Amino acid sequence: RHWPNAFFEPEPPGLIPGVYVQNLVKVFSNRAKPAVEGMNITFYEGQITAFLGHNGAGKTTTMSILTGLFPPTSGTVLVGGKDIQTDMDSIRQSLGMCPQYNILFDQLTIAEHIKFYAQLKGRSREEAELEMEMMLEDIGLPHKRNEKAQNLSGGMQRKLSVAIAFVGEAKVVVLDEPTSGVDPYSRRSIWDLLLKYRAGRTIILSTHHMDEADILGDRVAIISQGKLYCSGSPVFLKNNFGSGFYLTLVRKRKSFQDGGGKDAVSVQLPCCLPIAYCIHSL
Ligand SMILES: Nc1ncnc2c1ncn2[C@@H]1O[C@H](COP(=O)(O)OP(=O)(O)O)[C@@H](O)[C@H]1O
Ligand SMILES: [Mg+2]
């Protein structure tokens, strides 16, 4: 903790900052401990930044503030150079959000959702129609276009929510645990979608899956108790915090018939970033 360079990779030169979080603090009135406590972080254009942290770390609170859901207690966020405290209306024009829990209209179909949001973002009816066709292909659900949201599987609902975040050429896209509770197949296709849509956008993705942060994140920011704990490329974090560790499980055999004695199984955890992620939970 006394050696900041091991925790924070120097910002790569030549990148355009998309979102700049400055000394952000959020104290909820009914809680003594701040949910976000002096957060400073920059998210860059053309990158996916994985916002990795345990439940209660402050991911949703940070994302809610930067999408204008509620104001910070102090500090601020600049989105595309504009301040959320004063320019939220114009920021919203180029902002997309996938909330942690789906907010869909039960009675609207997939196609209607996409067209509705595209028009909210100022597209004409024709443009919305075109965007809808493209999106349906990209999320692999053209055959479900006329299915009502209430009849979709959990994975399909999540894909629709992720797609909605990108509608209307959103430049800054905030995704709050887009793959939580999603089946592995839909999870993969959400990953493919994000990689396809990354160019030219600032994508902020919260997750508590290390594998997801490793695969998708150009940069990974680990947050703990409302503060940024460390950040950098997956390679940087692995170099500084080790590249996996061994977990040895020892199982005591129950009976003589079972052979007696002990079995030892050694497994190398395939994930990255384990130590950085686990330190604060020890
Ligand atoms: N509306 C709220 N009122 C009071 N406390 C809240 C509220 N929202 C979140 N919190 C608290 O703030 C902390 C951070 O929560 P949250 O941002 O949801 O974390 P994460 O998304 O990383 O799981 C938690 O301790 C949570 O209980
Ligand atoms: Mg959350």
PDB file of C-alpha atoms in Angstrom, residues 13 54 75 83 113 167 182 203 237:
ATOM      1  CA  PRO A  13      -0.290   8.279 -23.605  1.00  0.00           C
ATOM      2  CA  HIS A  54     -17.285  -7.353  -4.447  1.00  0.00           C
ATOM      3  CA  GLY A  75     -16.651  15.703  -6.194  1.00  0.00           C
ATOM      4  CA  ASP A  83     -19.804  18.220 -15.921  1.00  0.00           C
ATOM      5  CA  HIS A 113     -37.889  -1.606 -27.340  1.00  0.00           C
ATOM      6  CA  VAL A 167     -28.834   2.414 -29.144  1.00  0.00           C
ATOM      7  CA  VAL A 182     -26.846 -15.102 -17.413  1.00  0.00           C
ATOM      8  CA  ILE A 203     -17.333   1.396 -22.129  1.00  0.00           C
ATOM      9  CA  LEU A 237      -1.896  -6.283 -12.644  1.00  0.00           C
TER      10      LEU A 237
END
